[in-house]
CSV table of C-alpha atoms in Angstrom, one decimal:
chain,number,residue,atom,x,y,z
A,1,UNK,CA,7.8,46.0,-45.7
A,2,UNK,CA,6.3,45.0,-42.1
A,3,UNK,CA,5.0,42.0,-40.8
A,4,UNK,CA,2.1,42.4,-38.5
A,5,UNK,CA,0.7,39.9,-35.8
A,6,UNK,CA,-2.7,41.5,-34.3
A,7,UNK,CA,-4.5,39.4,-31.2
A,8,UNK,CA,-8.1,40.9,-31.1
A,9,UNK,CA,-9.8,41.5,-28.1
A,10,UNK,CA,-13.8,42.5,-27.4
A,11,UNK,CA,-12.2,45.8,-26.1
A,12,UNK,CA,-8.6,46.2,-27.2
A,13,UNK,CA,-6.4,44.4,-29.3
A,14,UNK,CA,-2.6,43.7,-29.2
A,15,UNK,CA,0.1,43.8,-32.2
A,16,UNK,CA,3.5,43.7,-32.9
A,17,UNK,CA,5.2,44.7,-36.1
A,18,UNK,CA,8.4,43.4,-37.5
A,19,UNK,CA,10.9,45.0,-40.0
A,20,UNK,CA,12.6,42.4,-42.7
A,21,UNK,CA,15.2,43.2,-40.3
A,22,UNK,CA,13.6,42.2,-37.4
A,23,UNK,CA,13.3,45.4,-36.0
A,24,UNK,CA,10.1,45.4,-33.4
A,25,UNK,CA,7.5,47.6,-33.0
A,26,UNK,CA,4.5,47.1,-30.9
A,27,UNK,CA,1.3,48.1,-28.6
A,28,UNK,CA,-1.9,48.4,-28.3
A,29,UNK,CA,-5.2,50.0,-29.8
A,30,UNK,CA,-8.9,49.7,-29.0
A,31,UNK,CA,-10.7,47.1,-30.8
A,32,UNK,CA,-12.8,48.9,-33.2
A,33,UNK,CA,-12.9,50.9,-36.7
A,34,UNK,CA,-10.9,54.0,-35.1
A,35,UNK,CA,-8.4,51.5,-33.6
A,36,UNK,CA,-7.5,50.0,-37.0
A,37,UNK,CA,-7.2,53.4,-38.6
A,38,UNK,CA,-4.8,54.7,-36.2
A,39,UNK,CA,-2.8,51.4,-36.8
A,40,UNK,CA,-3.2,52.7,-40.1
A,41,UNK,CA,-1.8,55.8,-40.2
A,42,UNK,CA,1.1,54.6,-38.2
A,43,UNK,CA,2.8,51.6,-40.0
A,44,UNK,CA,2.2,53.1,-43.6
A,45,UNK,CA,0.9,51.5,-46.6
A,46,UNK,CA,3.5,48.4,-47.3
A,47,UNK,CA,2.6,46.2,-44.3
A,48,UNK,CA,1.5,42.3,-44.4
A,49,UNK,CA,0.5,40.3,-41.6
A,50,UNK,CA,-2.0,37.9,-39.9
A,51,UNK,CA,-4.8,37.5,-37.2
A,52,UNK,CA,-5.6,34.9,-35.4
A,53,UNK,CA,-9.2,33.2,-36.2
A,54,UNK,CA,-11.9,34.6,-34.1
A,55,UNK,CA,-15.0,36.4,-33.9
A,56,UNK,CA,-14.5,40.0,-35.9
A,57,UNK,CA,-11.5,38.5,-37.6
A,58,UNK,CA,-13.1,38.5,-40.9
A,59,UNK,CA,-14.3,42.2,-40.6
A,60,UNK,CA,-10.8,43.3,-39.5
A,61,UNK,CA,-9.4,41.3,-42.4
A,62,UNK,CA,-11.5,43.3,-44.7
A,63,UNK,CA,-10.7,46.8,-43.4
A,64,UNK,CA,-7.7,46.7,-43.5
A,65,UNK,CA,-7.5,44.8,-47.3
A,66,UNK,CA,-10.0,47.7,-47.9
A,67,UNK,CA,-6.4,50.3,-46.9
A,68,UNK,CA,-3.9,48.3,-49.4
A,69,UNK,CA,-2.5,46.1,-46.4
A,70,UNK,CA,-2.2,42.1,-47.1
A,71,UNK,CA,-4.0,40.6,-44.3
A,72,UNK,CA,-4.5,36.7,-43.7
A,73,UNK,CA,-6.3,34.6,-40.9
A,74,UNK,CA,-4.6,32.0,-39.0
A,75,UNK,CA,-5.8,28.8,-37.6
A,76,UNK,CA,-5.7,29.2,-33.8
A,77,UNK,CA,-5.0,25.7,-33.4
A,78,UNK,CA,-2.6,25.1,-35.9
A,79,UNK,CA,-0.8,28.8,-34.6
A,80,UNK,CA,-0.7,27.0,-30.9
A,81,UNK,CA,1.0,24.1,-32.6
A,82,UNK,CA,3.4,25.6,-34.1
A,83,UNK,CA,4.1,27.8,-30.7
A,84,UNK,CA,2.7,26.3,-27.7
A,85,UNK,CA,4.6,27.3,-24.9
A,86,UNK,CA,4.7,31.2,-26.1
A,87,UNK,CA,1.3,32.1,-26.9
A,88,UNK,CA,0.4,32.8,-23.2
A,89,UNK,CA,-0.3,36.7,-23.3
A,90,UNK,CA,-1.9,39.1,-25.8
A,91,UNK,CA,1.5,40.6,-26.5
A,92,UNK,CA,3.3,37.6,-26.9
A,93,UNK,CA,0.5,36.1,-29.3
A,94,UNK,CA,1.0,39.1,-31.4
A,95,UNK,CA,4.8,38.9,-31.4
A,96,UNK,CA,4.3,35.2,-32.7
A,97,UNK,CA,1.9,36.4,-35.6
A,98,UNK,CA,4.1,38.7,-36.4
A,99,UNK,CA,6.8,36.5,-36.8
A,100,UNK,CA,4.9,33.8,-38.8
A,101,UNK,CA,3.9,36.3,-41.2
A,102,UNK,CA,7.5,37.5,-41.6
A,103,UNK,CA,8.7,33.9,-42.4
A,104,UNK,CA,6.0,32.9,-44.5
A,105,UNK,CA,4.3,30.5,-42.0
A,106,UNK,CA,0.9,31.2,-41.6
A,107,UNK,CA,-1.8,28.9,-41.5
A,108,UNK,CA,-4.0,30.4,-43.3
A,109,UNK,CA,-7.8,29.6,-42.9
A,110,UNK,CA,-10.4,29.6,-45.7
A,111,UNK,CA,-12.6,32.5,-45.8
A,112,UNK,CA,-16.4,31.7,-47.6
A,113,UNK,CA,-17.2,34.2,-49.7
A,114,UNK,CA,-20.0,37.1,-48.4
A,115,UNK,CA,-23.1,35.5,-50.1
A,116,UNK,CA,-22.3,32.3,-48.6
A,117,UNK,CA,-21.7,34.0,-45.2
A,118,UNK,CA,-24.8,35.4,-45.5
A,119,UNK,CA,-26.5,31.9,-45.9
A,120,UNK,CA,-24.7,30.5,-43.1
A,121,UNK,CA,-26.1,33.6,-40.7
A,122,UNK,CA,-29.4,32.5,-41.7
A,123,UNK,CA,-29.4,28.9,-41.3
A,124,UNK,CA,-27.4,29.8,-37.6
A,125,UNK,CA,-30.1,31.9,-36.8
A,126,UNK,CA,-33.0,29.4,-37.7
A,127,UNK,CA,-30.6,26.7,-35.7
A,128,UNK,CA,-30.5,29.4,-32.4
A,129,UNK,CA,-34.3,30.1,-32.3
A,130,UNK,CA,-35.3,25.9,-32.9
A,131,UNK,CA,-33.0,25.3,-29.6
A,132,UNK,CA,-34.8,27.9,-28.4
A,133,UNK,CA,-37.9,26.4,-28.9
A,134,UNK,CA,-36.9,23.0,-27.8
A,135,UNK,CA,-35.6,24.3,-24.7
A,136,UNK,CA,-39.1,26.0,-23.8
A,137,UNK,CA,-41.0,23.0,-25.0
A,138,UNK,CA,-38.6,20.7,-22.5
A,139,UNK,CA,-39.1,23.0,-19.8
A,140,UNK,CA,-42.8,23.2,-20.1
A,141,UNK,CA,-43.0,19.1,-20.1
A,142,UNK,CA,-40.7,19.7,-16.8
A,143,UNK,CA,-43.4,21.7,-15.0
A,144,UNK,CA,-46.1,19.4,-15.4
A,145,UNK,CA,-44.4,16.3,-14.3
A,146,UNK,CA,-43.6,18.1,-11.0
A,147,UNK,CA,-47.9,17.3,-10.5
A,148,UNK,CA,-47.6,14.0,-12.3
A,149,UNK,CA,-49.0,15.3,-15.7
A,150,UNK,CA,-48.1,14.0,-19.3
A,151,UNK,CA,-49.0,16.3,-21.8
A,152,UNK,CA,-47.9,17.3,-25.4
A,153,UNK,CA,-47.7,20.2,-26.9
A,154,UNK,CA,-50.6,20.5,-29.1
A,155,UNK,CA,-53.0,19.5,-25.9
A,156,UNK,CA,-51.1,22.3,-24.3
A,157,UNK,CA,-51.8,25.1,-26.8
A,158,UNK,CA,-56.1,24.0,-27.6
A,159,UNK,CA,-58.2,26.7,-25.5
A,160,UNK,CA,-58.8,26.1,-22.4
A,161,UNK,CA,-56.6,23.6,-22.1
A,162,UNK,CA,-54.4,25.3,-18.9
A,163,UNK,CA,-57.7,26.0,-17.1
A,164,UNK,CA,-58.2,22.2,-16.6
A,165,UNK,CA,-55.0,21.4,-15.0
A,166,UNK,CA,-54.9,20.9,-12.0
A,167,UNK,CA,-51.9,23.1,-10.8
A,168,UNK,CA,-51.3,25.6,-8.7
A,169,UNK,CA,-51.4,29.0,-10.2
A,170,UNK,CA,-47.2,29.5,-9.9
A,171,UNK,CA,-46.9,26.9,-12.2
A,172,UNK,CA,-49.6,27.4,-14.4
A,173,UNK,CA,-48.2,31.1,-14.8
A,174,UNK,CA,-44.7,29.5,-16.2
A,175,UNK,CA,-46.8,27.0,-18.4
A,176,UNK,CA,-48.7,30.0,-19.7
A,177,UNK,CA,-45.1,32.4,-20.1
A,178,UNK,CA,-43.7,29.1,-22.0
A,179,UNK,CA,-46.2,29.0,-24.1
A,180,UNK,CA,-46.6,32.2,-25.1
A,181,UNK,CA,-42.5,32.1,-26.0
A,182,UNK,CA,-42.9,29.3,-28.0
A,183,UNK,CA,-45.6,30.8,-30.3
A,184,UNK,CA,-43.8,33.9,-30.6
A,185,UNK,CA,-40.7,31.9,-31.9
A,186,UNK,CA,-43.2,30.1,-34.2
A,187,UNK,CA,-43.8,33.6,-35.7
A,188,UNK,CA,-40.1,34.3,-36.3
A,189,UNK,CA,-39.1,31.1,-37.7
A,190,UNK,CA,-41.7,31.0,-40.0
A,191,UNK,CA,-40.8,33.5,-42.6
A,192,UNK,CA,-37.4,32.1,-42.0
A,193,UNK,CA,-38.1,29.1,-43.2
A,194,UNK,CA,-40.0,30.7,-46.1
A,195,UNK,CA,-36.8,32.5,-47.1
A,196,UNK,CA,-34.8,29.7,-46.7
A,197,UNK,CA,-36.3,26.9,-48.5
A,198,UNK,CA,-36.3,28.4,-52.2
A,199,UNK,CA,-32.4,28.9,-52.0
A,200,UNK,CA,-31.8,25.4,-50.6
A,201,UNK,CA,-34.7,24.2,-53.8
A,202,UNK,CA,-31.5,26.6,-55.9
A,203,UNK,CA,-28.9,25.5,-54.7
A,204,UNK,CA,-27.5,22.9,-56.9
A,205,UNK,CA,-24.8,21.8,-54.2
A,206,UNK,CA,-27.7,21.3,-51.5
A,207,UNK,CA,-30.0,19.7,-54.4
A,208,UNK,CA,-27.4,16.9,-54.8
A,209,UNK,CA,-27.2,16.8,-51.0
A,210,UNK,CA,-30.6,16.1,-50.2
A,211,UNK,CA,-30.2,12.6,-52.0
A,212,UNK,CA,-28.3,11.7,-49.4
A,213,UNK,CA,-30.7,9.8,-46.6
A,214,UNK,CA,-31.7,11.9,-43.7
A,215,UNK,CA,-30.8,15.3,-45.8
A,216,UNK,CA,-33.9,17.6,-46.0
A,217,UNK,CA,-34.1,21.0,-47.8
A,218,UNK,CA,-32.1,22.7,-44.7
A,219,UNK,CA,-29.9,20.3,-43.9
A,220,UNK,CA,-28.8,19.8,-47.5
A,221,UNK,CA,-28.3,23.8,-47.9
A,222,UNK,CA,-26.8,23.9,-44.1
A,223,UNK,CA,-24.2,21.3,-45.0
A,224,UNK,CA,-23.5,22.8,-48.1
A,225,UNK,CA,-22.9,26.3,-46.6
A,226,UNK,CA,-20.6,25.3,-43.8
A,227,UNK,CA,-17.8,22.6,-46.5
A,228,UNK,CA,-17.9,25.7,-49.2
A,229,UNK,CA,-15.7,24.9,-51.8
A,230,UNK,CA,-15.3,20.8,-51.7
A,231,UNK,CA,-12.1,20.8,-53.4
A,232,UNK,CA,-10.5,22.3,-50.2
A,233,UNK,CA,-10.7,18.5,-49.0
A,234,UNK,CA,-8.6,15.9,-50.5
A,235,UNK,CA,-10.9,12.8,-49.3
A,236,UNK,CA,-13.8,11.9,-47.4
A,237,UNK,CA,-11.1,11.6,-44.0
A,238,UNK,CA,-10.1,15.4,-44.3
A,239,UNK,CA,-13.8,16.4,-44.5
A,240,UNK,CA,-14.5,14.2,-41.3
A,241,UNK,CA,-11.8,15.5,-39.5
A,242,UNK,CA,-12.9,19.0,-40.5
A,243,UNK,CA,-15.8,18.7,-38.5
A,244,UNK,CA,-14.9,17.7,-35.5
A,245,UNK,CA,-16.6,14.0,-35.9
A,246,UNK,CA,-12.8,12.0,-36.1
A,247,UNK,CA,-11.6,10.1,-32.8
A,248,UNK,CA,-9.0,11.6,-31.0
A,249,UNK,CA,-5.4,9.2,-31.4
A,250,UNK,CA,-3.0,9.0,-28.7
A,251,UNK,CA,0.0,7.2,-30.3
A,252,UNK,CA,3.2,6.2,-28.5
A,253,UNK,CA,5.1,3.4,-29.7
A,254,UNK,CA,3.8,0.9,-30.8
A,255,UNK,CA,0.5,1.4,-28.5
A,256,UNK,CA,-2.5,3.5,-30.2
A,257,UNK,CA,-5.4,4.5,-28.2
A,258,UNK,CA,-8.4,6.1,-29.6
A,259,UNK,CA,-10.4,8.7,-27.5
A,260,UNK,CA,-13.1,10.8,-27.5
A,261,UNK,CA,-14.6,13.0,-30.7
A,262,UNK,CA,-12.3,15.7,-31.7
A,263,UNK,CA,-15.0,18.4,-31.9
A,264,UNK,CA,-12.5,20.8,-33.2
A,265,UNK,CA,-14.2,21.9,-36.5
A,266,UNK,CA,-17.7,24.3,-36.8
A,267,UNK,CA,-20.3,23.1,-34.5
A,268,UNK,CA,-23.1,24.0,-37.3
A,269,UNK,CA,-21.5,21.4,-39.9
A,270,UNK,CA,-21.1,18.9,-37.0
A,271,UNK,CA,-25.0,19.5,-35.7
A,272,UNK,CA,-26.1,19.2,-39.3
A,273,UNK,CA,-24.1,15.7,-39.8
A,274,UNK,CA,-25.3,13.9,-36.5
A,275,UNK,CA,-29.4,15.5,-37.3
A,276,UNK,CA,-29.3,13.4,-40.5
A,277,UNK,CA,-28.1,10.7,-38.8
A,278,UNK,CA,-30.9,10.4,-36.4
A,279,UNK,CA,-33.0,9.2,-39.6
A,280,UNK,CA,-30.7,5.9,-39.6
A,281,UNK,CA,-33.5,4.7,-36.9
A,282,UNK,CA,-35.7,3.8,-39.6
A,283,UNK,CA,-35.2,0.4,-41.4
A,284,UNK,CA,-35.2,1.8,-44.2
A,285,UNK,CA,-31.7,3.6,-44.1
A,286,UNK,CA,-29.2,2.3,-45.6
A,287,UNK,CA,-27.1,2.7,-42.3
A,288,UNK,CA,-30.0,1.0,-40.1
A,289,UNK,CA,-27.7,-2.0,-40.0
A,290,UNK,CA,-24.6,0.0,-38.4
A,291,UNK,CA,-26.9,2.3,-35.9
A,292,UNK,CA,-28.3,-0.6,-34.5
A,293,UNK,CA,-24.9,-2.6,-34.0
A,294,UNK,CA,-23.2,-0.3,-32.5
A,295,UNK,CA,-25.9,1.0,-30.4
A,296,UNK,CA,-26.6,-2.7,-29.6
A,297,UNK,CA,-22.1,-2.7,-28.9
A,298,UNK,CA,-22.3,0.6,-26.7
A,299,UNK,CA,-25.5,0.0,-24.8
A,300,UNK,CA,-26.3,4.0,-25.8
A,301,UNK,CA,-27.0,6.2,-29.4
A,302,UNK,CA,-24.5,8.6,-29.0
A,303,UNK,CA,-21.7,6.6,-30.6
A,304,UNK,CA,-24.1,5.2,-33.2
A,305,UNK,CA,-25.0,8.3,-34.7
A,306,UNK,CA,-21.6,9.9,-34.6
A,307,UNK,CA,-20.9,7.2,-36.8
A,308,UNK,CA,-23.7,7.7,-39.1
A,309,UNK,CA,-23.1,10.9,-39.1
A,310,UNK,CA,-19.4,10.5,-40.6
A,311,UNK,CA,-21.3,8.0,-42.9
A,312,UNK,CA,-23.2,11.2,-44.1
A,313,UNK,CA,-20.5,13.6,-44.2
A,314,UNK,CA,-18.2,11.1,-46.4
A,315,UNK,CA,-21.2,10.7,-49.0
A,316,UNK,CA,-21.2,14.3,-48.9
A,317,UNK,CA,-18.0,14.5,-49.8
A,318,UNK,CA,-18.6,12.1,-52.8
A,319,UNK,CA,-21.5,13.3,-54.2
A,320,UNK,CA,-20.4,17.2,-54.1
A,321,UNK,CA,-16.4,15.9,-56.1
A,322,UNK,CA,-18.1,13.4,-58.5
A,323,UNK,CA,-21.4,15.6,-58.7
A,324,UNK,CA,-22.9,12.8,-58.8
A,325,UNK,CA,-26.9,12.0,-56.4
A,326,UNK,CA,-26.2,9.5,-53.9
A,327,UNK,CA,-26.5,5.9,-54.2
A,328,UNK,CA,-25.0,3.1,-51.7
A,329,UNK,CA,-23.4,0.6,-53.4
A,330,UNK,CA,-25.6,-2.7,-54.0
A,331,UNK,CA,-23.6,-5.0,-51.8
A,332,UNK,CA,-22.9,-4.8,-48.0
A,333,UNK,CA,-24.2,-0.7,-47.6
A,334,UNK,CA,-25.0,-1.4,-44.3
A,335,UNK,CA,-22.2,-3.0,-42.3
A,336,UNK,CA,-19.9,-1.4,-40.3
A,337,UNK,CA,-17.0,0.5,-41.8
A,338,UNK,CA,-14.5,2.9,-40.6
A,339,UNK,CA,-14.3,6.7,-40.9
A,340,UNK,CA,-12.1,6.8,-43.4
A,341,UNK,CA,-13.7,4.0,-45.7
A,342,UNK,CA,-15.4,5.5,-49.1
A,343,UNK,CA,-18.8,5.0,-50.1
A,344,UNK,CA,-19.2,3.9,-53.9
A,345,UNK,CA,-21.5,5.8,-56.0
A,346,UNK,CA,-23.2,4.7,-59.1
A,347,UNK,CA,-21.6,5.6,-62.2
């Protein structure tokens, strides 16, 4: 048997193999199909090993399960953890995944299956071309308050509507450019949406998510995509740390001092969280009460809906292990509680 560490490059890729006896073997091949099967036809058939999580890794993992070997995906961060001061070079990152396959110490990350994969392209795409829109719509709004102009985009688009600006031409032409990008990403998110809605309406994990306040049809099936399989969380905490939306801790001591977001989890599941918090504006949420305090506490939104948002992301959690709609509980569902802190749900 061989234990194999790859680091994966866009053009060539790094690995190391290790014998039970420690015996090493390494070098490099070019980061593509041919690469893999000359890796291949090199170590033989009775190899194991790991690569680091990053863009390909999946499709690397699969090629090589496809040719017998056993092939698992490590958690970058939790890799760097383990080995911070020697994962420096390619070389030396392989050497380390090598060795953390031989002893049995790989952090393995969860893999979604391909249908679920599929969805999450999807609802990524839909997410790239709206920021795309925004962006052209913001940038348009831009131009025209360099002359002093207010106008919205509906007043921008009715005919004639450029003609009676009074601009110079340069800017018009952007105007007109901005325009015509944003209708043309209309016509590319529409059938998107169209394909997208009737598997969120399926879904029966998005269905129970969209009882949840500030959960739409995409959100719900978004949300649901990016957590998988819920039982891979413990609690509420794990899933909120999972996305990124837990304070950093700096504890020494005695003394504990609490920082900035962690971001460290996917930024779709994080972006999906905070968009259904910005419904918490409305009096009617149930988590008005804590969007306005802390607003009111921090002088800006940002903090506020970060903490809806882990409001959201721990009902998810509930709803999706009980299976259960959502429902706060009758009494104080709208004051303040930590990240960690449960929300009941109706029997």
């Amino acid at each position: 048997m061989q234990y194999l560490g790859i680091d994966w490059g866009t053009r060539r890729a790094a690995w190391c193999a290790l014998s039970t006896g420690g015996e090493l073997t390494e070098g490099t091949i070019s980061a593509d199909e041919d690469g893999l099967a000359r890796l291949v036809a090199r170590l033989g058939p009775d190899v194991q090993g790991c690569i680091e999580m990053m863009s390909g890794a999946v499709w690397v993992r699969d090629r090589l399960a496809d040719c017998g070997w056993m092939i698992e995906i490590a958690d970058a961060r939790k890799v760097e953890a383990i080995a911070p001061l020697a994962c420096k070079t390619d070389r030396v990152d392989a050497r380390v995944l090598a060795d953390l396959a031989r002893r049995d110490l790989v952090p393995g990350v969860w893999v979604p299956p391909l249908d679920d994969r599929a969805i999450r392209e999807r609802l990524r795409r839909r997410s790239h071309l709206v920021r795309l829109r925004t962006s052209a719509i913001n940038r348009s709004f831009g131009v025209l308050t360099q002359w002093g102009l207010r106008r919205n985009l509906a007043a921008l688009r009715r005919p004639g509507a450029l003609d009676e600006l009074a601009v110079p031409d340069v800017w018009l032409q952007s105007i007109a450019t901005l325009l015509a990008v944003i209708d043309d990403l209309d016509r590319r998110l529409a059938p998107l949406e169209r394909e997208l809605r009737p598997l969120a309406r399926s879904d029966e994990r998005a269905k129970l998510l969209m009882t949840i306040p500030g959960v739409a049809e995409l959100l719900g099936l978004t949300i649901a995509s990016e957590i998988g399989d819920i039982g891979r969380f413990p609690s509420a905490r794990k899933l909120v740390g999972y996305a990124g939306l837990a304070p950093r801790v700096k504890q020494s001591g005695e003394s504990s001092r609490t920082g900035r977001l962690s971001k460290a989890g996917p930024d779709t599941l994080r972006w999906a969280a905070v968009e259904a918090a910005q419904q918490a504006r409305r009096p009617t949420n149930p988590w008005h009460q804590l969007y306005t305090d802390i607003k009111r506490r921090h002088g800006k939104s940002n903090p506020a809906k970060a903490a809806v948002a882990r409001k959201v992301l721990i009902a998810a959690w509930h709803v999706l292990s009980l299976q259960q709609p959502f429902k706060p509980s009758a009494s104080r569902a709208t004051e303040p509680a930590p990240a960690s802190s449960s929300i009941r749900l109706a029997a």
